[in-house]
Amino acid sequence: MDLPLTRRGFLKTTFAFSAAAMLAGCETIVRPLVEAPINVMALGDWGWVGDLTAQHQVASAMQSYVRTHALSPNALLMLGDNFYGELPGGVSDPRWQSQFETIYPSESYNCPVYAVPGNHDYQNDPQSKYEAELAYSALGTSRWTMPSRYYKVLLPAKAPLITCIMLDSNMGDEPAQPHPRGNYYAQTDAERREQLAWLTQTLAEPLETPFLAVIAHHPLYTNGAHGDNQTLIRDWDPLLRKAGVHLYLAGHDHDMQHLEFAGHPTSFVLSGGGGAALNRLKSPSDGPFAAEVHGFTHLQISEDLVTVTHLDENGNTIHSFSKTPSGVVTLLS
Ligand SMILES: [Fe+2]
């Protein structure tokens, strides 16, 4: 098995990878004439507890951005750590209203909200917050969508442009320490292997969209506080490479990043600035981009281009790049 590239092999301007060659064996999909691009908003590590100033500021900036650009997002992606702290009422806890439904309102996001679990969601505080998140989705009364531990979504439903594979990245080796306010837990090893088999099978299926994204809470690679995740690198990196996955979207570190590795088909995007207290970056000069700021991410997707834009808590663009279905990455800002 090829192990990951040296960390710092990114190029500064344009990347031409071999995703097209990797996907050359796939069936040709007959698509309708080009329609308007779709828009997806994403943020991670947003369900903070205590001082919610940052969560409100990021949410306000994202809402202003959506309004200003007259966007009607097709999806909102919640990248995990959806609830820090206690959620004593489970599906009836008032935090669902105060920190989700009203902060990210349906007037601006009249779309499904696809969520993955973070490590803080895997916390008994006082009972499993993850179970509550699955149950809240199952009620069918909210945009909140988390049908199972891992799932696949095509966006938009009609003539889809991007396949999103939503995963549970909570491996048994992290976190190692019990939390003083409740018990952390994670997937069992059997669950890890079950998901890995599903992911392997799913990525082997013919791609129905120009773009393919994998979305989970923990990054494989990061310049942030938590460091690279060796379990995910071992399990998932070979699959990302083989399938020519265009984007890997994560949170966990409380900052905003974009990492590229020479010869790797996948762009690693980290959007962990949704509201939790910021973490110190370990290697802020690596990238192409890393910033210790609050913020959110906009993905605009058309037939021939995905554009990823990081914005800060004031709605200012702090980084942007585009990528073609064949894997050519261009830094825009
Ligand atoms: Fe996390």
Short mmCIF file of C-alpha atoms and ligand atoms in Angstrom, two decimals:
data_model
loop_
_atom_site.label_atom_id
_atom_site.label_comp_id
_atom_site.label_asym_id
_atom_site.label_seq_id
_atom_site.Cartn_x
_atom_site.Cartn_y
_atom_site.Cartn_z
CA MET A 1 0.00 0.00 0.00
CA ASP A 2 1.29 3.44 -0.88
CA LEU A 3 1.62 5.53 2.17
CA PRO A 4 0.74 9.19 2.14
CA LEU A 5 2.93 11.65 0.43
CA THR A 6 5.29 13.83 2.23
CA ARG A 7 3.19 16.53 3.78
CA ARG A 8 4.58 19.60 2.11
CA GLY A 9 4.54 18.66 -1.56
CA PHE A 10 1.83 21.04 -2.67
CA LEU A 11 2.19 23.35 -5.62
CA LYS A 12 1.36 27.00 -5.41
CA THR A 13 -0.79 27.62 -8.46
CA THR A 14 -2.35 24.87 -10.49
CA PHE A 15 -2.53 21.17 -9.81
CA ALA A 16 -3.18 18.60 -12.48
CA PHE A 17 -3.94 15.24 -11.00
CA SER A 18 -4.97 11.98 -12.49
CA ALA A 19 -8.55 11.69 -11.35
CA ALA A 20 -9.75 11.65 -14.94
CA ALA A 21 -7.59 8.66 -15.72
CA MET A 22 -8.80 6.94 -12.59
CA LEU A 23 -12.39 7.50 -13.58
CA ALA A 24 -11.91 6.73 -17.25
CA GLY A 25 -13.39 3.29 -16.85
CA CYS A 26 -16.71 4.60 -15.56
CA GLU A 27 -19.82 4.63 -17.69
CA THR A 28 -20.65 7.79 -19.57
CA ILE A 29 -23.56 9.55 -17.91
CA VAL A 30 -26.01 11.25 -20.27
CA ARG A 31 -26.86 14.54 -18.68
CA PRO A 32 -29.31 17.34 -19.51
CA LEU A 33 -28.04 20.64 -20.83
CA VAL A 34 -26.17 22.68 -18.28
CA GLU A 35 -28.27 24.28 -15.60
CA ALA A 36 -27.41 26.86 -12.97
CA PRO A 37 -24.78 25.86 -10.46
CA ILE A 38 -25.91 24.58 -7.09
CA ASN A 39 -24.80 25.96 -3.76
CA VAL A 40 -23.92 24.10 -0.60
CA MET A 41 -22.90 25.73 2.67
CA ALA A 42 -20.78 23.93 5.25
CA LEU A 43 -19.50 24.50 8.75
CA GLY A 44 -18.14 22.47 11.59
CA ASP A 45 -17.69 22.65 15.34
CA TRP A 46 -20.61 25.01 15.72
CA GLY A 47 -22.65 23.72 18.68
CA TRP A 48 -20.66 25.49 21.34
CA VAL A 49 -21.71 25.83 24.97
CA GLY A 50 -21.30 28.87 27.18
CA ASP A 51 -20.40 32.04 25.30
CA LEU A 52 -22.21 31.68 21.97
CA THR A 53 -20.95 34.95 20.53
CA ALA A 54 -18.82 33.25 17.88
CA GLN A 55 -21.55 30.82 16.81
CA HIS A 56 -23.98 33.70 16.38
CA GLN A 57 -21.44 35.81 14.53
CA VAL A 58 -20.56 33.05 12.05
CA ALA A 59 -24.23 32.17 11.55
CA SER A 60 -25.10 35.82 10.97
CA ALA A 61 -22.26 36.22 8.47
CA MET A 62 -23.33 33.10 6.60
CA GLN A 63 -26.94 34.24 6.47
CA SER A 64 -25.90 37.68 5.19
CA TYR A 65 -23.70 36.04 2.58
CA VAL A 66 -26.55 33.82 1.37
CA ARG A 67 -28.90 36.80 1.19
CA THR A 68 -26.42 39.13 -0.47
CA HIS A 69 -25.65 36.62 -3.18
CA ALA A 70 -29.31 35.58 -3.51
CA LEU A 71 -28.38 31.96 -2.91
CA SER A 72 -30.91 29.22 -2.32
CA PRO A 73 -28.64 26.50 -0.91
CA ASN A 74 -29.37 22.94 -1.93
CA ALA A 75 -27.89 21.66 1.31
CA LEU A 76 -26.26 22.70 4.53
CA LEU A 77 -23.49 20.37 5.68
CA MET A 78 -22.87 20.11 9.42
CA LEU A 79 -19.38 18.73 9.92
CA GLY A 80 -19.73 17.47 13.47
CA ASP A 81 -19.33 18.55 17.07
CA ASN A 82 -22.93 19.53 16.71
CA PHE A 83 -23.43 19.76 20.44
CA TYR A 84 -20.72 20.44 22.95
CA GLY A 85 -21.77 20.11 26.57
CA GLU A 86 -25.04 18.80 27.86
CA LEU A 87 -28.15 17.88 25.89
CA PRO A 88 -30.30 16.62 28.75
CA GLY A 89 -33.62 16.83 26.91
CA GLY A 90 -32.54 14.66 23.97
CA VAL A 91 -34.75 15.37 20.94
CA SER A 92 -36.80 17.81 23.03
CA ASP A 93 -33.89 19.81 24.36
CA PRO A 94 -34.35 23.55 23.79
CA ARG A 95 -30.88 23.75 22.26
CA TRP A 96 -32.32 22.28 19.06
CA GLN A 97 -34.31 25.47 18.67
CA SER A 98 -31.87 27.99 20.11
CA GLN A 99 -28.69 26.67 18.50
CA PHE A 100 -29.92 25.05 15.32
CA GLU A 101 -33.41 25.82 14.01
CA THR A 102 -33.37 29.57 14.67
CA ILE A 103 -29.69 30.27 14.09
CA TYR A 104 -29.72 28.55 10.68
CA PRO A 105 -33.32 29.38 9.75
CA SER A 106 -35.37 27.80 7.01
CA GLU A 107 -35.94 31.23 5.44
CA SER A 108 -32.30 31.15 4.37
CA TYR A 109 -31.71 27.40 4.22
CA ASN A 110 -34.84 25.85 2.81
CA CYS A 111 -33.01 22.59 2.26
CA PRO A 112 -31.93 19.43 4.02
CA VAL A 113 -29.23 19.81 6.65
CA TYR A 114 -26.93 16.81 6.37
CA ALA A 115 -24.95 16.07 9.52
CA VAL A 116 -22.11 13.81 10.59
CA PRO A 117 -21.13 13.10 14.19
CA GLY A 118 -18.10 14.59 15.87
CA ASN A 119 -16.33 13.38 18.96
CA HIS A 120 -18.43 15.65 21.18
CA ASP A 121 -21.58 14.09 19.75
CA TYR A 122 -20.21 10.73 20.91
CA GLN A 123 -20.61 11.80 24.48
CA ASN A 124 -23.04 10.70 27.16
CA ASP A 125 -23.98 14.09 28.51
CA PRO A 126 -26.05 12.90 30.29
CA GLN A 127 -27.19 10.39 27.67
CA SER A 128 -25.91 9.80 24.15
CA LYS A 129 -26.11 13.00 22.12
CA TYR A 130 -25.46 10.96 18.96
CA GLU A 131 -28.54 8.85 19.60
CA ALA A 132 -30.52 12.06 20.11
CA GLU A 133 -29.27 13.44 16.78
CA LEU A 134 -30.30 10.25 14.95
CA ALA A 135 -33.67 10.34 16.71
CA TYR A 136 -34.21 14.03 15.91
CA SER A 137 -33.69 13.21 12.24
CA ALA A 138 -36.06 10.27 12.47
CA LEU A 139 -38.85 12.50 13.78
CA GLY A 140 -39.15 13.86 10.25
CA THR A 141 -40.20 17.29 11.48
CA SER A 142 -36.95 19.14 10.82
CA ARG A 143 -34.47 19.81 8.03
CA TRP A 144 -31.95 17.97 10.23
CA THR A 145 -30.94 14.83 8.34
CA MET A 146 -28.83 12.08 9.86
CA PRO A 147 -30.52 8.87 8.76
CA SER A 148 -27.77 6.56 9.95
CA ARG A 149 -24.13 6.40 11.00
CA TYR A 150 -23.02 6.72 7.39
CA TYR A 151 -24.94 7.44 4.23
CA LYS A 152 -24.74 8.71 0.67
CA VAL A 153 -26.48 11.76 -0.81
CA LEU A 154 -26.58 13.00 -4.40
CA LEU A 155 -27.07 16.75 -4.91
CA PRO A 156 -29.34 17.94 -6.34
CA ALA A 157 -31.73 15.00 -6.40
CA LYS A 158 -32.58 15.65 -10.07
CA ALA A 159 -29.60 15.66 -12.43
CA PRO A 160 -27.13 15.51 -9.54
CA LEU A 161 -23.73 17.19 -9.73
CA ILE A 162 -22.00 15.90 -6.63
CA THR A 163 -22.03 12.66 -4.68
CA CYS A 164 -21.57 13.24 -0.94
CA ILE A 165 -20.51 10.28 1.16
CA MET A 166 -21.17 11.10 4.80
CA LEU A 167 -19.05 9.11 7.26
CA ASP A 168 -18.53 8.53 10.95
CA SER A 169 -14.86 9.27 11.65
CA ASN A 170 -14.98 8.56 15.38
CA MET A 171 -12.46 5.80 15.81
CA GLY A 172 -11.84 3.89 19.00
CA ASP A 173 -8.42 5.40 19.56
CA GLU A 174 -9.68 8.94 19.96
CA PRO A 175 -10.39 10.45 22.37
CA ALA A 176 -8.29 8.44 24.77
CA GLN A 177 -9.37 10.22 27.91
CA PRO A 178 -12.80 10.12 29.55
CA HIS A 179 -14.49 13.49 29.70
CA PRO A 180 -15.02 14.86 33.20
CA ARG A 181 -18.64 15.79 32.45
CA GLY A 182 -19.70 12.57 30.79
CA ASN A 183 -18.40 9.50 29.11
CA TYR A 184 -16.86 9.71 25.70
CA TYR A 185 -17.21 6.69 23.52
CA ALA A 186 -16.67 5.89 19.83
CA GLN A 187 -17.35 3.27 17.22
CA THR A 188 -16.44 -0.27 18.15
CA ASP A 189 -13.84 -1.96 15.98
CA ALA A 190 -16.59 -4.09 14.43
CA GLU A 191 -18.47 -0.92 13.50
CA ARG A 192 -15.30 0.58 12.05
CA ARG A 193 -14.80 -2.46 9.82
CA GLU A 194 -18.47 -2.55 8.82
CA GLN A 195 -18.32 1.08 7.69
CA LEU A 196 -15.04 0.49 5.89
CA ALA A 197 -16.59 -2.37 3.92
CA TRP A 198 -19.56 -0.15 3.01
CA LEU A 199 -17.26 2.68 1.96
CA THR A 200 -15.14 0.35 -0.15
CA GLN A 201 -18.22 -1.00 -1.90
CA THR A 202 -19.81 2.43 -2.35
CA LEU A 203 -16.69 3.99 -3.85
CA ALA A 204 -16.40 1.07 -6.27
CA GLU A 205 -19.82 1.80 -7.75
CA PRO A 206 -19.96 3.80 -11.01
CA LEU A 207 -19.95 7.52 -10.32
CA GLU A 208 -23.20 9.22 -11.36
CA THR A 209 -21.97 12.79 -10.89
CA PRO A 210 -19.07 14.94 -12.11
CA PHE A 211 -17.85 15.40 -8.53
CA LEU A 212 -17.30 13.10 -5.58
CA ALA A 213 -16.89 14.26 -1.98
CA VAL A 214 -16.31 12.44 1.29
CA ILE A 215 -17.45 14.26 4.40
CA ALA A 216 -16.66 13.45 8.03
CA HIS A 217 -15.74 15.23 11.24
CA HIS A 218 -12.08 14.29 11.65
CA PRO A 219 -9.46 15.33 9.10
CA LEU A 220 -6.96 12.80 7.80
CA TYR A 221 -4.36 15.52 7.44
CA THR A 222 -4.26 18.81 9.26
CA ASN A 223 -1.96 21.61 10.27
CA GLY A 224 -4.18 22.12 13.30
CA ALA A 225 -4.06 21.24 16.94
CA HIS A 226 -5.17 17.63 16.78
CA GLY A 227 -2.66 16.46 14.20
CA ASP A 228 -3.01 13.84 11.47
CA ASN A 229 -5.29 10.88 12.17
CA GLN A 230 -3.33 7.70 11.52
CA THR A 231 -6.36 5.40 11.70
CA LEU A 232 -8.18 7.37 9.01
CA ILE A 233 -5.04 7.62 6.90
CA ARG A 234 -4.61 3.86 7.08
CA ASP A 235 -8.26 3.02 6.39
CA TRP A 236 -9.50 5.74 4.08
CA ASP A 237 -6.60 7.35 2.24
CA PRO A 238 -6.07 4.41 -0.18
CA LEU A 239 -9.79 4.52 -0.98
CA LEU A 240 -9.78 8.26 -1.62
CA ARG A 241 -6.88 7.81 -4.00
CA LYS A 242 -8.34 4.82 -5.82
CA ALA A 243 -11.73 6.46 -6.34
CA GLY A 244 -10.26 9.84 -7.28
CA VAL A 245 -12.31 11.61 -4.61
CA HIS A 246 -12.30 15.33 -5.40
CA LEU A 247 -12.93 16.76 -1.93
CA TYR A 248 -12.55 15.53 1.63
CA LEU A 249 -14.43 17.90 3.91
CA ALA A 250 -13.91 17.87 7.68
CA GLY A 251 -13.85 19.96 10.86
CA HIS A 252 -12.52 19.02 14.32
CA ASP A 253 -9.68 21.52 14.40
CA HIS A 254 -11.18 24.91 15.13
CA ASP A 255 -9.74 26.74 12.19
CA MET A 256 -10.02 26.91 8.38
CA GLN A 257 -7.66 24.99 6.09
CA HIS A 258 -7.05 23.70 2.58
CA LEU A 259 -4.33 21.11 2.03
CA GLU A 260 -3.05 19.66 -1.24
CA PHE A 261 -0.50 16.92 -1.75
CA ALA A 262 1.35 16.44 -5.01
CA GLY A 263 -0.04 13.47 -6.90
CA HIS A 264 -3.02 13.05 -4.56
CA PRO A 265 -6.40 13.37 -6.31
CA THR A 266 -8.13 14.69 -3.19
CA SER A 267 -8.27 18.28 -1.93
CA PHE A 268 -8.49 18.30 1.86
CA VAL A 269 -10.77 21.06 3.12
CA LEU A 270 -11.18 21.78 6.82
CA SER A 271 -13.96 24.06 8.04
CA GLY A 272 -13.98 23.96 11.83
CA GLY A 273 -14.73 27.57 12.61
CA GLY A 274 -18.47 27.37 13.26
CA GLY A 275 -18.41 28.69 16.80
CA ALA A 276 -16.21 26.71 19.17
CA ALA A 277 -13.19 28.40 20.75
CA LEU A 278 -10.31 28.54 18.27
CA ASN A 279 -7.33 26.18 18.39
CA ARG A 280 -3.74 27.12 17.75
CA LEU A 281 -2.39 26.01 14.40
CA LYS A 282 0.68 23.82 14.54
CA SER A 283 2.11 24.68 11.15
CA PRO A 284 0.41 27.82 9.89
CA SER A 285 2.74 28.20 6.91
CA ASP A 286 1.70 24.91 5.27
CA GLY A 287 -1.23 24.71 2.97
CA PRO A 288 -2.01 26.16 0.49
CA PHE A 289 -4.09 27.66 3.31
CA ALA A 290 -4.53 27.60 7.06
CA ALA A 291 -5.98 30.31 9.28
CA GLU A 292 -6.91 30.38 12.93
CA VAL A 293 -10.27 32.09 12.43
CA HIS A 294 -13.97 31.44 12.78
CA GLY A 295 -15.85 30.99 9.55
CA PHE A 296 -17.86 28.90 7.13
CA THR A 297 -17.50 27.43 3.64
CA HIS A 298 -19.37 27.82 0.38
CA LEU A 299 -19.28 25.17 -2.34
CA GLN A 300 -20.61 26.20 -5.72
CA ILE A 301 -20.94 23.25 -8.06
CA SER A 302 -21.60 23.16 -11.77
CA GLU A 303 -21.14 20.52 -14.42
CA ASP A 304 -17.49 21.37 -15.01
CA LEU A 305 -16.29 23.13 -11.86
CA VAL A 306 -16.54 23.10 -8.10
CA THR A 307 -15.50 26.31 -6.36
CA VAL A 308 -14.71 26.14 -2.66
CA THR A 309 -14.62 29.40 -0.70
CA HIS A 310 -13.72 29.89 2.94
CA LEU A 311 -15.21 32.99 4.57
CA ASP A 312 -14.54 34.41 8.01
CA GLU A 313 -16.96 35.49 10.72
CA ASN A 314 -17.34 38.86 9.01
CA GLY A 315 -18.25 37.30 5.69
CA ASN A 316 -14.93 38.16 4.08
CA THR A 317 -13.42 35.68 1.64
CA ILE A 318 -10.21 34.35 3.15
CA HIS A 319 -9.42 31.58 0.65
CA SER A 320 -10.89 30.16 -2.53
CA PHE A 321 -10.02 27.53 -5.10
CA SER A 322 -11.68 25.70 -7.94
CA LYS A 323 -11.39 22.14 -9.18
CA THR A 324 -12.45 20.44 -12.38
CA PRO A 325 -13.86 16.92 -12.67
CA SER A 326 -10.48 15.84 -14.07
CA GLY A 327 -8.74 17.15 -10.96
CA VAL A 328 -7.20 20.46 -11.99
CA VAL A 329 -7.01 22.71 -8.93
CA THR A 330 -6.65 26.48 -9.31
CA LEU A 331 -6.10 28.80 -6.39
CA LEU A 332 -8.35 31.83 -6.72
CA SER A 333 -7.45 33.80 -3.62
FE FE B 1 -14.05 17.50 17.25
#
